[in-house]
Phi, psi and omega in degrees: 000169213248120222235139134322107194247113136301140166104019178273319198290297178308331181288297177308333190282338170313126198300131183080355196283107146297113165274094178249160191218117180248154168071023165262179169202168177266126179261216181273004161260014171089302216289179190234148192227178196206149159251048155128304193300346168317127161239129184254120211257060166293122167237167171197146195243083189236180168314337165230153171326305204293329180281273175359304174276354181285310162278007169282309189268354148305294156332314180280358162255354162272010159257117156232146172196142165289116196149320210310104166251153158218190198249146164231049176232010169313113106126044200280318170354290207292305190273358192268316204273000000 
């Protein structure tokens, strides 16, 4: 079945944040849904690395859909180093 993704509009409005998305589809009411396979890429652009991942993952939390996993070890390397 065809899962309902909330929370795109609120992620993408984050002053730097970006959202690209494969294995979605827009249904006839503009939302947009996904069946299991979707992936969603959240970025963001802020003044230091460390604001950038804070806000990619502010974003990611403003997207729900059922099923929704992510990883929160996205670029932990880069600041541990």
């Amino acid at each position: 079945p065809e899962r309902r993704v909330l929370g795109m509009e609120e992620a993408e409005e984050l002053d730097g944040g970006t959202v690209f998305h494969a294995g979605t589809a827009f249904k006839q009411d503009d939302e947009l849904g996904t069946k299991g396979g979707g992936v969603l890429n959240v970025v963001a652009l802020a003044e230091t690395f460390e604001d950038a991942r804070e806000l990619a993952y502010e974003a990611c939390d403003k997207i729900n859909f059922e099923g929704k996993q992510y990883r929160h070890d996205i670029a932990l390397r880069a600041l541990e180093a």
